[in-house]
């Protein structure tokens, strides 16, 4: 049974995949659906939802289209989540592979670095990093990745420790392959599946962290994000709660979809490992 068939046997994974596919399609279609700047003023301020069908979700305090902000915010949230997860997985898998394969002093030194990063909560690390360096999308992605790479590093190291003594690794040493080539070409691909199962958790955490940073005013001010939309609606929460509720629902649905997809991915990968 191939991976897709195993994944389709997971109801939660299918639901998560459907949610994520829908969000990705909406994010990709954002420039077509709303080609204008989502921060542009298009109507009277504080227009309630469905009062004007040209602005189905109404307008915010400045008269900006809430639906346009919501759709463009999906692009920012998914971009930050996926980019931060890729960066964290790349850093963590590389560090974990080197530590597990090299062993000895190198392993000890790298694991102490991992311990040092794990002593600081990821959100506080991202908050401090963005506060010092400045708020921009690449900086936010890097800040989130710095707080999320330790999990993949430990998992990759554990997998490498169980793989490095196998026969095909000894054969690679016998034929004279360079140690780094053995580690990243022969061992890492076989150690990746459990690490990849962790990616959904990192994506969900990255989306929430970005929203929290934007809510605190530490996101990129030139990009619409769901966190900044929630913060914008906070000042008029009593009179116009929809300004915070709408992006809040979008954030919950996205994180829930990512978690469900991650559950299906982990289940499919575990079935593969059991069969192998």
PDB file of C-alpha atoms in Angstrom:
ATOM      1  CA  UNK A   1       0.000   0.000   0.000  1.00  0.00           C
ATOM      2  CA  UNK A   2       1.497   3.345  -1.037  1.00  0.00           C
ATOM      3  CA  UNK A   3       1.729   6.452   1.132  1.00  0.00           C
ATOM      4  CA  UNK A   4      -1.326   8.183  -0.374  1.00  0.00           C
ATOM      5  CA  UNK A   5      -3.522   5.155   0.273  1.00  0.00           C
ATOM      6  CA  UNK A   6      -2.299   4.950   3.884  1.00  0.00           C
ATOM      7  CA  UNK A   7      -2.951   8.661   4.344  1.00  0.00           C
ATOM      8  CA  UNK A   8      -6.475   8.409   2.892  1.00  0.00           C
ATOM      9  CA  UNK A   9      -7.333   5.832   5.549  1.00  0.00           C
ATOM     10  CA  UNK A  10      -6.991   8.569   8.178  1.00  0.00           C
ATOM     11  CA  UNK A  11     -10.259  10.603   8.414  1.00  0.00           C
ATOM     12  CA  UNK A  12      -8.620  13.418  10.367  1.00  0.00           C
ATOM     13  CA  UNK A  13      -5.788  13.589   7.846  1.00  0.00           C
ATOM     14  CA  UNK A  14      -8.230  13.878   4.937  1.00  0.00           C
ATOM     15  CA  UNK A  15     -10.194  16.624   6.695  1.00  0.00           C
ATOM     16  CA  UNK A  16      -6.989  18.509   7.447  1.00  0.00           C
ATOM     17  CA  UNK A  17      -5.798  18.107   3.864  1.00  0.00           C
ATOM     18  CA  UNK A  18      -9.097  19.459   2.503  1.00  0.00           C
ATOM     19  CA  UNK A  19      -8.893  22.483   4.818  1.00  0.00           C
ATOM     20  CA  UNK A  20      -5.279  23.189   3.883  1.00  0.00           C
ATOM     21  CA  UNK A  21      -5.892  22.763   0.151  1.00  0.00           C
ATOM     22  CA  UNK A  22      -8.773  25.226   0.389  1.00  0.00           C
ATOM     23  CA  UNK A  23      -6.617  27.735   2.270  1.00  0.00           C
ATOM     24  CA  UNK A  24      -3.756  27.361  -0.201  1.00  0.00           C
ATOM     25  CA  UNK A  25      -6.106  27.911  -3.150  1.00  0.00           C
ATOM     26  CA  UNK A  26      -7.552  31.013  -1.498  1.00  0.00           C
ATOM     27  CA  UNK A  27      -4.068  32.339  -0.738  1.00  0.00           C
ATOM     28  CA  UNK A  28      -2.871  31.731  -4.299  1.00  0.00           C
ATOM     29  CA  UNK A  29      -5.980  33.375  -5.744  1.00  0.00           C
ATOM     30  CA  UNK A  30      -5.701  36.466  -3.502  1.00  0.00           C
ATOM     31  CA  UNK A  31      -4.119  38.707  -6.192  1.00  0.00           C
ATOM     32  CA  UNK A  32      -6.862  37.679  -8.626  1.00  0.00           C
ATOM     33  CA  UNK A  33      -9.755  38.021  -6.196  1.00  0.00           C
ATOM     34  CA  UNK A  34      -8.543  41.296  -4.709  1.00  0.00           C
ATOM     35  CA  UNK A  35      -5.928  42.852  -7.002  1.00  0.00           C
ATOM     36  CA  UNK A  36      -5.957  46.170  -5.109  1.00  0.00           C
ATOM     37  CA  UNK A  37      -3.866  46.858  -2.049  1.00  0.00           C
ATOM     38  CA  UNK A  38      -5.747  45.224   0.867  1.00  0.00           C
ATOM     39  CA  UNK A  39      -4.735  48.196   3.023  1.00  0.00           C
ATOM     40  CA  UNK A  40      -6.471  50.651   0.679  1.00  0.00           C
ATOM     41  CA  UNK A  41      -9.573  52.491   1.897  1.00  0.00           C
ATOM     42  CA  UNK A  42     -12.588  51.337  -0.114  1.00  0.00           C
ATOM     43  CA  UNK A  43     -15.663  52.473   1.842  1.00  0.00           C
ATOM     44  CA  UNK A  44     -17.026  54.105   4.936  1.00  0.00           C
ATOM     45  CA  UNK A  45     -15.473  52.947   8.209  1.00  0.00           C
ATOM     46  CA  UNK A  46     -17.047  50.294  10.441  1.00  0.00           C
ATOM     47  CA  UNK A  47     -19.467  48.972   7.845  1.00  0.00           C
ATOM     48  CA  UNK A  48     -21.123  45.860   9.251  1.00  0.00           C
ATOM     49  CA  UNK A  49     -20.982  42.482   7.460  1.00  0.00           C
ATOM     50  CA  UNK A  50     -23.538  41.934   4.677  1.00  0.00           C
ATOM     51  CA  UNK A  51     -24.684  45.560   4.779  1.00  0.00           C
ATOM     52  CA  UNK A  52     -23.105  46.013   1.343  1.00  0.00           C
ATOM     53  CA  UNK A  53     -22.658  42.958  -0.910  1.00  0.00           C
ATOM     54  CA  UNK A  54     -19.661  44.612  -2.538  1.00  0.00           C
ATOM     55  CA  UNK A  55     -18.046  44.409   0.925  1.00  0.00           C
ATOM     56  CA  UNK A  56     -19.535  41.159   2.331  1.00  0.00           C
ATOM     57  CA  UNK A  57     -17.521  41.166   5.568  1.00  0.00           C
ATOM     58  CA  UNK A  58     -17.726  44.917   6.050  1.00  0.00           C
ATOM     59  CA  UNK A  59     -14.916  47.378   6.660  1.00  0.00           C
ATOM     60  CA  UNK A  60     -12.582  48.132   9.545  1.00  0.00           C
ATOM     61  CA  UNK A  61     -12.026  51.384  11.443  1.00  0.00           C
ATOM     62  CA  UNK A  62     -10.281  52.969   8.462  1.00  0.00           C
ATOM     63  CA  UNK A  63     -12.715  51.740   5.813  1.00  0.00           C
ATOM     64  CA  UNK A  64     -10.607  48.863   4.480  1.00  0.00           C
ATOM     65  CA  UNK A  65     -12.185  45.721   3.026  1.00  0.00           C
ATOM     66  CA  UNK A  66     -12.160  43.052   5.744  1.00  0.00           C
ATOM     67  CA  UNK A  67     -12.579  40.199   3.252  1.00  0.00           C
ATOM     68  CA  UNK A  68      -9.615  41.425   1.183  1.00  0.00           C
ATOM     69  CA  UNK A  69      -7.509  41.666   4.342  1.00  0.00           C
ATOM     70  CA  UNK A  70      -8.617  38.194   5.401  1.00  0.00           C
ATOM     71  CA  UNK A  71      -7.685  36.606   2.055  1.00  0.00           C
ATOM     72  CA  UNK A  72      -4.332  38.370   1.811  1.00  0.00           C
ATOM     73  CA  UNK A  73      -3.701  37.537   5.480  1.00  0.00           C
ATOM     74  CA  UNK A  74      -4.012  33.846   4.593  1.00  0.00           C
ATOM     75  CA  UNK A  75      -1.030  34.268   2.257  1.00  0.00           C
ATOM     76  CA  UNK A  76       1.070  35.819   5.009  1.00  0.00           C
ATOM     77  CA  UNK A  77       0.131  33.216   7.619  1.00  0.00           C
ATOM     78  CA  UNK A  78       0.761  30.218   5.368  1.00  0.00           C
ATOM     79  CA  UNK A  79       3.977  31.724   4.009  1.00  0.00           C
ATOM     80  CA  UNK A  80       5.364  32.365   7.484  1.00  0.00           C
ATOM     81  CA  UNK A  81       4.264  28.963   8.779  1.00  0.00           C
ATOM     82  CA  UNK A  82       5.716  26.963   5.883  1.00  0.00           C
ATOM     83  CA  UNK A  83       8.915  29.018   5.589  1.00  0.00           C
ATOM     84  CA  UNK A  84       9.610  28.879   9.334  1.00  0.00           C
ATOM     85  CA  UNK A  85       8.954  25.138   9.392  1.00  0.00           C
ATOM     86  CA  UNK A  86      11.288  24.522   6.443  1.00  0.00           C
ATOM     87  CA  UNK A  87      14.022  26.598   8.070  1.00  0.00           C
ATOM     88  CA  UNK A  88      13.579  24.877  11.444  1.00  0.00           C
ATOM     89  CA  UNK A  89      13.547  21.412   9.833  1.00  0.00           C
ATOM     90  CA  UNK A  90      16.664  22.181   7.781  1.00  0.00           C
ATOM     91  CA  UNK A  91      18.607  23.508  10.772  1.00  0.00           C
ATOM     92  CA  UNK A  92      17.387  20.817  13.151  1.00  0.00           C
ATOM     93  CA  UNK A  93      17.897  17.895  10.771  1.00  0.00           C
ATOM     94  CA  UNK A  94      21.412  19.081   9.892  1.00  0.00           C
ATOM     95  CA  UNK A  95      22.469  19.578  13.512  1.00  0.00           C
ATOM     96  CA  UNK A  96      20.882  16.313  14.619  1.00  0.00           C
ATOM     97  CA  UNK A  97      22.489  14.348  11.791  1.00  0.00           C
ATOM     98  CA  UNK A  98      25.958  15.723  12.486  1.00  0.00           C
ATOM     99  CA  UNK A  99      25.600  15.154  16.237  1.00  0.00           C
ATOM    100  CA  UNK A 100      24.305  11.610  15.896  1.00  0.00           C
ATOM    101  CA  UNK A 101      26.790  10.530  13.246  1.00  0.00           C
ATOM    102  CA  UNK A 102      29.895  12.171  14.710  1.00  0.00           C
ATOM    103  CA  UNK A 103      29.276  11.243  18.347  1.00  0.00           C
ATOM    104  CA  UNK A 104      31.778  12.030  21.089  1.00  0.00           C
ATOM    105  CA  UNK A 105      32.714  15.648  21.710  1.00  0.00           C
ATOM    106  CA  UNK A 106      30.828  16.967  18.665  1.00  0.00           C
ATOM    107  CA  UNK A 107      27.630  15.281  19.794  1.00  0.00           C
ATOM    108  CA  UNK A 108      28.038  16.565  23.343  1.00  0.00           C
ATOM    109  CA  UNK A 109      28.752  20.139  22.234  1.00  0.00           C
ATOM    110  CA  UNK A 110      25.835  20.315  19.784  1.00  0.00           C
ATOM    111  CA  UNK A 111      23.393  18.834  22.290  1.00  0.00           C
ATOM    112  CA  UNK A 112      24.417  21.426  24.877  1.00  0.00           C
ATOM    113  CA  UNK A 113      23.589  24.113  22.299  1.00  0.00           C
ATOM    114  CA  UNK A 114      20.205  22.450  21.806  1.00  0.00           C
ATOM    115  CA  UNK A 115      19.666  22.424  25.576  1.00  0.00           C
ATOM    116  CA  UNK A 116      20.547  26.115  25.758  1.00  0.00           C
ATOM    117  CA  UNK A 117      17.945  27.015  23.129  1.00  0.00           C
ATOM    118  CA  UNK A 118      15.325  24.815  24.778  1.00  0.00           C
ATOM    119  CA  UNK A 119      15.652  26.634  28.084  1.00  0.00           C
ATOM    120  CA  UNK A 120      14.112  29.734  26.481  1.00  0.00           C
ATOM    121  CA  UNK A 121      10.445  29.477  25.365  1.00  0.00           C
ATOM    122  CA  UNK A 122      10.168  29.788  21.596  1.00  0.00           C
ATOM    123  CA  UNK A 123       7.789  32.746  21.703  1.00  0.00           C
ATOM    124  CA  UNK A 124      10.000  34.727  24.099  1.00  0.00           C
ATOM    125  CA  UNK A 125      13.022  34.029  21.892  1.00  0.00           C
ATOM    126  CA  UNK A 126      11.130  35.215  18.806  1.00  0.00           C
ATOM    127  CA  UNK A 127       9.840  38.253  20.692  1.00  0.00           C
ATOM    128  CA  UNK A 128      13.323  39.264  21.818  1.00  0.00           C
ATOM    129  CA  UNK A 129      14.863  38.617  18.396  1.00  0.00           C
ATOM    130  CA  UNK A 130      12.281  40.686  16.501  1.00  0.00           C
ATOM    131  CA  UNK A 131      12.410  43.467  19.098  1.00  0.00           C
ATOM    132  CA  UNK A 132      16.183  43.801  18.684  1.00  0.00           C
ATOM    133  CA  UNK A 133      16.604  43.211  14.935  1.00  0.00           C
ATOM    134  CA  UNK A 134      13.390  44.799  13.656  1.00  0.00           C
ATOM    135  CA  UNK A 135      10.058  43.712  12.245  1.00  0.00           C
ATOM    136  CA  UNK A 136      10.055  42.312   8.714  1.00  0.00           C
ATOM    137  CA  UNK A 137       8.797  39.060   7.202  1.00  0.00           C
ATOM    138  CA  UNK A 138      12.250  37.387   6.810  1.00  0.00           C
ATOM    139  CA  UNK A 139      13.194  38.383  10.364  1.00  0.00           C
ATOM    140  CA  UNK A 140       9.927  36.988  11.741  1.00  0.00           C
ATOM    141  CA  UNK A 141      10.487  33.704   9.886  1.00  0.00           C
ATOM    142  CA  UNK A 142      14.054  33.422  11.191  1.00  0.00           C
ATOM    143  CA  UNK A 143      12.982  34.312  14.729  1.00  0.00           C
ATOM    144  CA  UNK A 144      10.308  31.601  14.755  1.00  0.00           C
ATOM    145  CA  UNK A 145      12.705  29.050  13.251  1.00  0.00           C
ATOM    146  CA  UNK A 146      15.280  29.760  15.973  1.00  0.00           C
ATOM    147  CA  UNK A 147      12.747  28.716  18.575  1.00  0.00           C
ATOM    148  CA  UNK A 148      11.529  25.616  16.731  1.00  0.00           C
ATOM    149  CA  UNK A 149      14.614  23.794  15.410  1.00  0.00           C
ATOM    150  CA  UNK A 150      15.509  21.954  18.621  1.00  0.00           C
ATOM    151  CA  UNK A 151      12.703  19.383  18.343  1.00  0.00           C
ATOM    152  CA  UNK A 152      13.721  18.212  14.855  1.00  0.00           C
ATOM    153  CA  UNK A 153      17.366  18.198  15.987  1.00  0.00           C
ATOM    154  CA  UNK A 154      16.735  15.802  18.872  1.00  0.00           C
ATOM    155  CA  UNK A 155      14.489  13.558  16.799  1.00  0.00           C
ATOM    156  CA  UNK A 156      16.960  13.454  13.889  1.00  0.00           C
ATOM    157  CA  UNK A 157      19.820  12.628  16.280  1.00  0.00           C
ATOM    158  CA  UNK A 158      17.856   9.747  17.819  1.00  0.00           C
ATOM    159  CA  UNK A 159      17.086   8.325  14.364  1.00  0.00           C
ATOM    160  CA  UNK A 160      20.691   8.679  13.194  1.00  0.00           C
ATOM    161  CA  UNK A 161      21.982   6.890  16.294  1.00  0.00           C
ATOM    162  CA  UNK A 162      19.802   3.903  15.404  1.00  0.00           C
ATOM    163  CA  UNK A 163      20.798   3.926  11.725  1.00  0.00           C
ATOM    164  CA  UNK A 164      24.519   4.663  11.712  1.00  0.00           C
ATOM    165  CA  UNK A 165      25.568   1.078  12.592  1.00  0.00           C
ATOM    166  CA  UNK A 166      23.606  -0.607   9.809  1.00  0.00           C
ATOM    167  CA  UNK A 167      25.280  -2.637   7.108  1.00  0.00           C
ATOM    168  CA  UNK A 168      24.840  -0.171   4.251  1.00  0.00           C
ATOM    169  CA  UNK A 169      26.548   2.532   6.348  1.00  0.00           C
ATOM    170  CA  UNK A 170      29.507   0.230   6.985  1.00  0.00           C
ATOM    171  CA  UNK A 171      29.615  -0.520   3.268  1.00  0.00           C
ATOM    172  CA  UNK A 172      29.734   3.206   2.487  1.00  0.00           C
ATOM    173  CA  UNK A 173      32.683   3.582   4.857  1.00  0.00           C
ATOM    174  CA  UNK A 174      34.486   0.653   3.242  1.00  0.00           C
ATOM    175  CA  UNK A 175      34.274   2.131  -0.258  1.00  0.00           C
ATOM    176  CA  UNK A 176      35.766   5.381   1.035  1.00  0.00           C
ATOM    177  CA  UNK A 177      32.829   7.779   1.063  1.00  0.00           C
ATOM    178  CA  UNK A 178      33.413  11.044   2.904  1.00  0.00           C
ATOM    179  CA  UNK A 179      31.810  11.081   6.398  1.00  0.00           C
ATOM    180  CA  UNK A 180      29.610  14.087   5.533  1.00  0.00           C
ATOM    181  CA  UNK A 181      28.472  12.351   2.354  1.00  0.00           C
ATOM    182  CA  UNK A 182      27.568   9.247   4.339  1.00  0.00           C
ATOM    183  CA  UNK A 183      25.695  11.325   6.921  1.00  0.00           C
ATOM    184  CA  UNK A 184      23.655  13.448   4.515  1.00  0.00           C
ATOM    185  CA  UNK A 185      23.341  11.129   1.525  1.00  0.00           C
ATOM    186  CA  UNK A 186      22.958   7.686   3.088  1.00  0.00           C
ATOM    187  CA  UNK A 187      21.682   8.253   6.629  1.00  0.00           C
ATOM    188  CA  UNK A 188      19.624  11.461   6.625  1.00  0.00           C
ATOM    189  CA  UNK A 189      17.057  10.366   3.983  1.00  0.00           C
ATOM    190  CA  UNK A 190      16.248   7.304   6.098  1.00  0.00           C
ATOM    191  CA  UNK A 191      16.026   9.380   9.287  1.00  0.00           C
ATOM    192  CA  UNK A 192      13.692  12.020   7.818  1.00  0.00           C
ATOM    193  CA  UNK A 193      10.206  10.381   7.963  1.00  0.00           C
ATOM    194  CA  UNK A 194       9.722  10.766  11.751  1.00  0.00           C
ATOM    195  CA  UNK A 195      11.166  14.272  11.549  1.00  0.00           C
ATOM    196  CA  UNK A 196       8.746  15.200   8.762  1.00  0.00           C
ATOM    197  CA  UNK A 197       5.848  14.091  10.940  1.00  0.00           C
ATOM    198  CA  UNK A 198       6.854  16.908  13.307  1.00  0.00           C
ATOM    199  CA  UNK A 199       6.552  19.534  10.561  1.00  0.00           C
ATOM    200  CA  UNK A 200       2.797  20.038  10.994  1.00  0.00           C
ATOM    201  CA  UNK A 201       3.245  20.922  14.664  1.00  0.00           C
ATOM    202  CA  UNK A 202       5.962  23.421  13.735  1.00  0.00           C
ATOM    203  CA  UNK A 203       3.804  25.012  11.016  1.00  0.00           C
ATOM    204  CA  UNK A 204       0.861  25.405  13.413  1.00  0.00           C
ATOM    205  CA  UNK A 205       3.107  26.836  16.117  1.00  0.00           C
ATOM    206  CA  UNK A 206       4.716  29.222  13.636  1.00  0.00           C
ATOM    207  CA  UNK A 207       1.325  30.529  12.487  1.00  0.00           C
ATOM    208  CA  UNK A 208       0.266  31.156  16.083  1.00  0.00           C
ATOM    209  CA  UNK A 209       3.586  32.802  16.959  1.00  0.00           C
ATOM    210  CA  UNK A 210       3.395  35.100  13.933  1.00  0.00           C
ATOM    211  CA  UNK A 211      -0.161  36.058  14.865  1.00  0.00           C
ATOM    212  CA  UNK A 212       0.929  36.803  18.434  1.00  0.00           C
ATOM    213  CA  UNK A 213       3.843  38.947  17.245  1.00  0.00           C
ATOM    214  CA  UNK A 214       1.581  40.857  14.857  1.00  0.00           C
ATOM    215  CA  UNK A 215      -0.983  41.300  17.622  1.00  0.00           C
ATOM    216  CA  UNK A 216       1.736  42.933  19.742  1.00  0.00           C
ATOM    217  CA  UNK A 217       2.714  45.207  16.858  1.00  0.00           C
ATOM    218  CA  UNK A 218       5.948  43.355  16.046  1.00  0.00           C
ATOM    219  CA  UNK A 219       4.938  42.017  12.643  1.00  0.00           C
ATOM    220  CA  UNK A 220       5.718  43.526   9.268  1.00  0.00           C
ATOM    221  CA  UNK A 221       3.596  46.728   9.150  1.00  0.00           C
ATOM    222  CA  UNK A 222       3.418  46.630   5.346  1.00  0.00           C
ATOM    223  CA  UNK A 223       1.747  43.191   5.216  1.00  0.00           C
ATOM    224  CA  UNK A 224      -1.747  42.250   6.311  1.00  0.00           C
ATOM    225  CA  UNK A 225      -1.784  39.404   8.835  1.00  0.00           C
ATOM    226  CA  UNK A 226      -4.556  37.862  10.889  1.00  0.00           C
ATOM    227  CA  UNK A 227      -2.787  38.883  14.092  1.00  0.00           C
ATOM    228  CA  UNK A 228      -2.718  42.529  13.061  1.00  0.00           C
ATOM    229  CA  UNK A 229      -6.419  42.308  12.101  1.00  0.00           C
ATOM    230  CA  UNK A 230      -7.278  40.952  15.565  1.00  0.00           C
ATOM    231  CA  UNK A 231      -5.241  43.732  17.162  1.00  0.00           C
ATOM    232  CA  UNK A 232      -6.958  46.318  14.972  1.00  0.00           C
ATOM    233  CA  UNK A 233     -10.381  45.132  16.115  1.00  0.00           C
ATOM    234  CA  UNK A 234      -9.408  45.063  19.774  1.00  0.00           C
ATOM    235  CA  UNK A 235     -10.060  48.797  20.200  1.00  0.00           C
ATOM    236  CA  UNK A 236     -13.675  48.444  19.031  1.00  0.00           C
ATOM    237  CA  UNK A 237     -14.367  44.967  20.397  1.00  0.00           C
ATOM    238  CA  UNK A 238     -17.660  46.014  22.009  1.00  0.00           C
ATOM    239  CA  UNK A 239     -19.111  47.904  19.053  1.00  0.00           C
ATOM    240  CA  UNK A 240     -17.676  45.815  16.191  1.00  0.00           C
ATOM    241  CA  UNK A 241     -16.621  42.386  17.492  1.00  0.00           C
ATOM    242  CA  UNK A 242     -16.587  40.945  13.962  1.00  0.00           C
ATOM    243  CA  UNK A 243     -13.298  42.741  13.273  1.00  0.00           C
ATOM    244  CA  UNK A 244     -11.547  40.394  15.704  1.00  0.00           C
ATOM    245  CA  UNK A 245     -13.849  37.377  15.465  1.00  0.00           C
ATOM    246  CA  UNK A 246     -13.491  36.867  11.693  1.00  0.00           C
ATOM    247  CA  UNK A 247      -9.672  36.642  11.606  1.00  0.00           C
ATOM    248  CA  UNK A 248      -9.773  34.717  14.881  1.00  0.00           C
ATOM    249  CA  UNK A 249     -11.977  32.050  13.313  1.00  0.00           C
ATOM    250  CA  UNK A 250      -9.687  31.900  10.277  1.00  0.00           C
ATOM    251  CA  UNK A 251      -6.709  31.389  12.581  1.00  0.00           C
ATOM    252  CA  UNK A 252      -8.441  28.606  14.529  1.00  0.00           C
ATOM    253  CA  UNK A 253      -9.549  26.809  11.348  1.00  0.00           C
ATOM    254  CA  UNK A 254      -6.037  27.008   9.863  1.00  0.00           C
ATOM    255  CA  UNK A 255      -4.274  25.705  12.964  1.00  0.00           C
ATOM    256  CA  UNK A 256      -6.879  22.952  13.380  1.00  0.00           C
ATOM    257  CA  UNK A 257      -6.442  21.939   9.730  1.00  0.00           C
ATOM    258  CA  UNK A 258      -2.665  21.800  10.122  1.00  0.00           C
ATOM    259  CA  UNK A 259      -2.920  19.663  13.260  1.00  0.00           C
ATOM    260  CA  UNK A 260      -5.381  17.249  11.641  1.00  0.00           C
ATOM    261  CA  UNK A 261      -3.157  16.971   8.579  1.00  0.00           C
ATOM    262  CA  UNK A 262      -0.200  16.308  10.853  1.00  0.00           C
ATOM    263  CA  UNK A 263      -2.093  13.528  12.616  1.00  0.00           C
ATOM    264  CA  UNK A 264      -2.837  11.864   9.290  1.00  0.00           C
ATOM    265  CA  UNK A 265       0.762  12.297   8.155  1.00  0.00           C
ATOM    266  CA  UNK A 266       2.157  10.793  11.347  1.00  0.00           C
ATOM    267  CA  UNK A 267      -0.262   7.870  11.149  1.00  0.00           C
ATOM    268  CA  UNK A 268       0.634   7.139   7.521  1.00  0.00           C
ATOM    269  CA  UNK A 269       4.363   7.307   8.273  1.00  0.00           C
ATOM    270  CA  UNK A 270       4.006   5.040  11.307  1.00  0.00           C
ATOM    271  CA  UNK A 271       2.132   2.443   9.252  1.00  0.00           C
ATOM    272  CA  UNK A 272       4.944   2.526   6.714  1.00  0.00           C
ATOM    273  CA  UNK A 273       7.548   1.948   9.420  1.00  0.00           C
ATOM    274  CA  UNK A 274       5.548  -0.940  10.883  1.00  0.00           C
ATOM    275  CA  UNK A 275       5.204  -2.608   7.480  1.00  0.00           C
ATOM    276  CA  UNK A 276       8.888  -2.116   6.698  1.00  0.00           C
TER     277      UNK A 276
END
